Each structure stands twice: as C-alpha cells, then as structure tokens.
Amino acid sequence: MQKLFTAISKLSHDDAGVTSIEYALLGMLIAVAIVSTVSTVGDAVKLMYEMIASRMP
C-alpha cells in the first residue's frame, strides 16, 4: 500500500503524471455514468418485456 502512495506522490509532482491521474478520474466518472445508465435502462426494458409477456395469451 505504501508503494501505491509513493507512486501517486511521484506522479503528482510530474506534469505528465498529473495529466494521467486526471484522465483516470475522468474515465472512472464516465464508467460510473455508463453503469448507472445501463442499469436504469435495463430495468425499464425488463419491465416492458414483462408487461408484454403478461398480456400475451
């Protein structure tokens, strides 16, 4: 764990390191948005198909 903190500390003093950390945070934010959207849309689609299936004879 200490090695991780040391690596992050070294990267934070380097411009390229700071940029890579910013891109990593941006990527994580986008991933969270995609996962939450897919989860919400998936639930809605599931409910729609269940409703259609229940109305079929």
The first five atom37 places (N, CA, C, CB, O) and aatype in JSON, in Angstrom:
{
  "aatype": [12, 5, 11, 10, 13, 16, 0, 9, 15, 11, 10, 15, 8, 3, 3, 0, 7, 19, 16, 15, 9, 6, 18, 0, 10, 10, 7, 12, 10, 9, 0, 19, 0, 9, 19, 15, 16, 19, 15, 16, 19, 7, 3, 0, 19, 11, 10, 12, 18, 6, 12, 9, 0, 15, 1, 12, 14],
  "atom_mask": [
    [1, 1, 1, 1, 1],
    [1, 1, 1, 1, 1],
    [1, 1, 1, 1, 1],
    [1, 1, 1, 1, 1],
    [1, 1, 1, 1, 1],
    [1, 1, 1, 1, 1],
    [1, 1, 1, 1, 1],
    [1, 1, 1, 1, 1],
    [1, 1, 1, 1, 1],
    [1, 1, 1, 1, 1],
    [1, 1, 1, 1, 1],
    [1, 1, 1, 1, 1],
    [1, 1, 1, 1, 1],
    [1, 1, 1, 1, 1],
    [1, 1, 1, 1, 1],
    [1, 1, 1, 1, 1],
    [1, 1, 1, 0, 1],
    [1, 1, 1, 1, 1],
    [1, 1, 1, 1, 1],
    [1, 1, 1, 1, 1],
    [1, 1, 1, 1, 1],
    [1, 1, 1, 1, 1],
    [1, 1, 1, 1, 1],
    [1, 1, 1, 1, 1],
    [1, 1, 1, 1, 1],
    [1, 1, 1, 1, 1],
    [1, 1, 1, 0, 1],
    [1, 1, 1, 1, 1],
    [1, 1, 1, 1, 1],
    [1, 1, 1, 1, 1],
    [1, 1, 1, 1, 1],
    [1, 1, 1, 1, 1],
    [1, 1, 1, 1, 1],
    [1, 1, 1, 1, 1],
    [1, 1, 1, 1, 1],
    [1, 1, 1, 1, 1],
    [1, 1, 1, 1, 1],
    [1, 1, 1, 1, 1],
    [1, 1, 1, 1, 1],
    [1, 1, 1, 1, 1],
    [1, 1, 1, 1, 1],
    [1, 1, 1, 0, 1],
    [1, 1, 1, 1, 1],
    [1, 1, 1, 1, 1],
    [1, 1, 1, 1, 1],
    [1, 1, 1, 1, 1],
    [1, 1, 1, 1, 1],
    [1, 1, 1, 1, 1],
    [1, 1, 1, 1, 1],
    [1, 1, 1, 1, 1],
    [1, 1, 1, 1, 1],
    [1, 1, 1, 1, 1],
    [1, 1, 1, 1, 1],
    [1, 1, 1, 1, 1],
    [1, 1, 1, 1, 1],
    [1, 1, 1, 1, 1],
    [1, 1, 1, 1, 1]
  ],
  "atom_positions": [
    [[0.83, -1.19, 0.0], [0.0, 0.0, 0.0], [0.88, 1.25, 0.0], [-0.95, 0.0, 1.21], [0.56, 2.25, -0.65]],
    [[1.97, 1.18, 0.73], [2.89, 2.32, 0.8], [3.48, 2.6, -0.58], [4.01, 2.05, 1.83], [3.71, 3.75, -0.94]],
    [[3.74, 1.54, -1.35], [4.29, 1.72, -2.7], [3.31, 2.47, -3.59], [4.64, 0.37, -3.33], [3.71, 3.29, -4.41]],
    [[2.02, 2.2, -3.41], [0.99, 2.89, -4.2], [0.99, 4.38, -3.88], [-0.39, 2.28, -3.93], [0.95, 5.21, -4.78]],
    [[1.03, 4.71, -2.58], [1.04, 6.12, -2.19], [2.31, 6.82, -2.68], [0.92, 6.25, -0.67], [2.26, 7.98, -3.08]],
    [[3.43, 6.11, -2.65], [4.68, 6.68, -3.14], [4.6, 6.94, -4.64], [5.86, 5.75, -2.82], [5.05, 7.98, -5.11]],
    [[4.04, 5.99, -5.38], [3.92, 6.16, -6.83], [2.99, 7.33, -7.16], [3.39, 4.88, -7.48], [3.29, 8.12, -8.06]],
    [[1.88, 7.44, -6.46], [0.94, 8.55, -6.69], [1.6, 9.88, -6.34], [-0.36, 8.36, -5.88], [1.41, 10.87, -7.03]],
    [[2.37, 9.89, -5.26], [3.06, 11.11, -4.86], [4.06, 11.54, -5.93], [3.77, 10.9, -3.52], [4.17, 12.73, -6.25]],
    [[4.8, 10.58, -6.48], [5.76, 10.91, -7.53], [5.05, 11.42, -8.78], [6.62, 9.68, -7.88], [5.51, 12.36, -9.43]],
    [[3.92, 10.79, -9.13], [3.18, 11.22, -10.31], [2.59, 12.61, -10.14], [2.07, 10.23, -10.61], [2.48, 13.36, -11.11]],
    [[2.22, 12.96, -8.91], [1.59, 14.27, -8.69], [2.57, 15.42, -8.86], [0.98, 14.32, -7.31], [2.15, 16.57, -9.04]],
    [[3.87, 15.14, -8.81], [4.86, 16.19, -9.0], [5.29, 16.32, -10.45], [6.08, 15.92, -8.13], [6.0, 17.26, -10.81]],
    [[4.85, 15.41, -11.29], [5.2, 15.4, -12.71], [3.97, 15.82, -13.51], [5.72, 14.0, -13.16], [2.87, 15.32, -13.26]],
    [[4.15, 16.73, -14.47], [3.01, 17.2, -15.26], [2.32, 16.06, -16.0], [3.45, 18.26, -16.26], [1.09, 16.01, -16.06]],
    [[3.1, 15.16, -16.57], [2.51, 14.02, -17.27], [1.77, 13.12, -16.29], [3.6, 13.21, -18.02], [0.73, 12.55, -16.62]],
    [[2.29, 13.0, -15.08], [1.63, 12.19, -14.06], [0.3, 12.79, -13.64], [0.0, 0.0, 0.0], [-0.68, 12.08, -13.46]],
    [[0.28, 14.11, -13.48], [-0.96, 14.79, -13.1], [-2.0, 14.61, -14.2], [-0.7, 16.29, -12.84], [-3.18, 14.37, -13.92]],
    [[-1.57, 14.72, -15.44], [-2.49, 14.55, -16.56], [-3.04, 13.13, -16.59], [-1.79, 14.87, -17.88], [-4.23, 12.93, -16.84]],
    [[-2.19, 12.15, -16.34], [-2.67, 10.76, -16.36], [-3.65, 10.51, -15.22], [-1.5, 9.78, -16.26], [-4.61, 9.76, -15.39]],
    [[-3.42, 11.12, -14.07], [-4.36, 10.98, -12.95], [-5.7, 11.63, -13.31], [-3.78, 11.62, -11.66], [-6.75, 11.07, -13.02]],
    [[-5.65, 12.79, -13.95], [-6.89, 13.46, -14.36], [-7.67, 12.6, -15.36], [-6.58, 14.83, -14.97], [-8.89, 12.49, -15.26]],
    [[-6.97, 12.01, -16.32], [-7.64, 11.14, -17.29], [-8.22, 9.91, -16.61], [-6.67, 10.72, -18.4], [-9.3, 9.45, -16.98]],
    [[-7.52, 9.37, -15.63], [-8.03, 8.19, -14.91], [-9.31, 8.55, -14.16], [-6.97, 7.65, -13.94], [-10.27, 7.78, -14.18]],
    [[-9.32, 9.69, -13.5], [-10.52, 10.13, -12.78], [-11.68, 10.39, -13.74], [-10.23, 11.39, -11.96], [-12.83, 10.04, -13.45]],
    [[-11.38, 10.99, -14.87], [-12.42, 11.24, -15.87], [-12.96, 9.93, -16.42], [-11.86, 12.1, -17.02], [-14.17, 9.79, -16.62]],
    [[-12.08, 8.97, -16.65], [-12.51, 7.66, -17.13], [-13.4, 6.95, -16.12], [0.0, 0.0, 0.0], [-14.39, 6.32, -16.49]],
    [[-13.05, 7.05, -14.83], [-13.88, 6.43, -13.79], [-15.25, 7.1, -13.73], [-13.18, 6.52, -12.42], [-16.25, 6.41, -13.55]],
    [[-15.3, 8.41, -13.87], [-16.57, 9.12, -13.85], [-17.46, 8.69, -15.02], [-16.34, 10.64, -13.9], [-18.66, 8.48, -14.85]],
    [[-16.86, 8.57, -16.19], [-17.62, 8.12, -17.36], [-18.11, 6.69, -17.16], [-16.76, 8.22, -18.63], [-19.24, 6.37, -17.52]],
    [[-17.27, 5.83, -16.6], [-17.66, 4.44, -16.36], [-18.84, 4.36, -15.39], [-16.48, 3.63, -15.81], [-19.76, 3.57, -15.6]],
    [[-18.81, 5.16, -14.34], [-19.92, 5.16, -13.37], [-21.2, 5.63, -14.05], [-19.58, 6.07, -12.16], [-22.27, 5.07, -13.81]],
    [[-21.1, 6.66, -14.89], [-22.28, 7.15, -15.6], [-22.85, 6.09, -16.53], [-21.93, 8.42, -16.39], [-24.06, 5.92, -16.62]],
    [[-21.98, 5.37, -17.23], [-22.44, 4.32, -18.14], [-23.11, 3.2, -17.38], [-21.27, 3.77, -18.97], [-24.17, 2.72, -17.78]],
    [[-22.5, 2.77, -16.29], [-23.07, 1.66, -15.5], [-24.43, 2.04, -14.94], [-22.12, 1.27, -14.35], [-25.37, 1.24, -14.99]],
    [[-24.56, 3.25, -14.41], [-25.85, 3.65, -13.85], [-26.92, 3.79, -14.93], [-25.71, 4.97, -13.08], [-28.08, 3.44, -14.71]],
    [[-26.53, 4.29, -16.09], [-27.48, 4.42, -17.2], [-27.94, 3.07, -17.7], [-26.86, 5.22, -18.34], [-29.13, 2.85, -17.92]],
    [[-27.01, 2.16, -17.89], [-27.36, 0.82, -18.36], [-28.24, 0.11, -17.35], [-26.09, -0.01, -18.64], [-29.17, -0.6, -17.72]],
    [[-27.95, 0.29, -16.08], [-28.77, -0.33, -15.04], [-30.2, 0.2, -15.07], [-28.15, -0.08, -13.66], [-31.15, -0.57, -14.99]],
    [[-30.35, 1.5, -15.19], [-31.68, 2.11, -15.23], [-32.44, 1.7, -16.48], [-31.57, 3.63, -15.16], [-33.61, 1.32, -16.41]],
    [[-31.79, 1.77, -17.62], [-32.44, 1.4, -18.88], [-32.76, -0.09, -18.88], [-31.55, 1.77, -20.08], [-33.81, -0.5, -19.38]],
    [[-31.86, -0.89, -18.34], [-32.1, -2.34, -18.28], [-33.33, -2.68, -17.48], [0.0, 0.0, 0.0], [-34.1, -3.55, -17.87]],
    [[-33.51, -2.01, -16.35], [-34.71, -2.25, -15.54], [-35.97, -1.86, -16.3], [-34.62, -1.47, -14.22], [-36.98, -2.56, -16.24]],
    [[-35.93, -0.74, -17.0], [-37.1, -0.29, -17.76], [-37.43, -1.26, -18.88], [-36.86, 1.12, -18.33], [-38.6, -1.56, -19.12]],
    [[-36.42, -1.75, -19.57], [-36.65, -2.71, -20.66], [-37.2, -4.01, -20.1], [-35.34, -2.97, -21.45], [-38.09, -4.62, -20.7]],
    [[-36.68, -4.45, -18.97], [-37.17, -5.68, -18.34], [-38.65, -5.54, -17.99], [-36.35, -6.01, -17.08], [-39.44, -6.45, -18.26]],
    [[-39.03, -4.42, -17.4], [-40.44, -4.2, -17.06], [-41.32, -4.18, -18.3], [-40.59, -2.89, -16.29], [-42.44, -4.7, -18.29]],
    [[-40.83, -3.57, -19.38], [-41.6, -3.52, -20.61], [-41.84, -4.92, -21.17], [-40.89, -2.64, -21.66], [-42.96, -5.26, -21.55]],
    [[-40.8, -5.75, -21.21], [-40.96, -7.11, -21.72], [-41.84, -7.96, -20.81], [-39.59, -7.78, -21.89], [-42.59, -8.8, -21.3]],
    [[-41.76, -7.74, -19.5], [-42.65, -8.47, -18.59], [-44.1, -8.09, -18.82], [-42.25, -8.21, -17.13], [-44.99, -8.94, -18.77]],
    [[-44.35, -6.79, -19.08], [-45.71, -6.33, -19.35], [-46.23, -6.94, -20.65], [-45.75, -4.8, -19.41], [-47.38, -7.38, -20.72]],
    [[-45.39, -6.95, -21.67], [-45.79, -7.54, -22.96], [-46.06, -9.03, -22.79], [-44.7, -7.31, -24.03], [-47.05, -9.54, -23.33]],
    [[-45.21, -9.72, -22.07], [-45.38, -11.16, -21.87], [-46.65, -11.48, -21.09], [-44.17, -11.75, -21.15], [-47.31, -12.49, -21.35]],
    [[-47.0, -10.63, -20.14], [-48.2, -10.89, -19.34], [-49.48, -10.67, -20.14], [-48.2, -9.99, -18.1], [-50.52, -11.24, -19.82]],
    [[-49.43, -9.85, -21.18], [-50.62, -9.57, -22.0], [-50.8, -10.57, -23.14], [-50.53, -8.17, -22.57], [-51.84, -10.59, -23.79]],
    [[-49.8, -11.39, -23.37], [-49.93, -12.39, -24.44], [-50.76, -13.57, -23.94], [-48.53, -12.88, -24.91], [-50.67, -13.96, -22.77]],
    [[-51.56, -14.14, -24.82], [-52.42, -15.26, -24.4], [-51.63, -16.54, -24.16], [-53.49, -15.52, -25.43], [-52.21, -17.56, -23.8]]
  ]
}
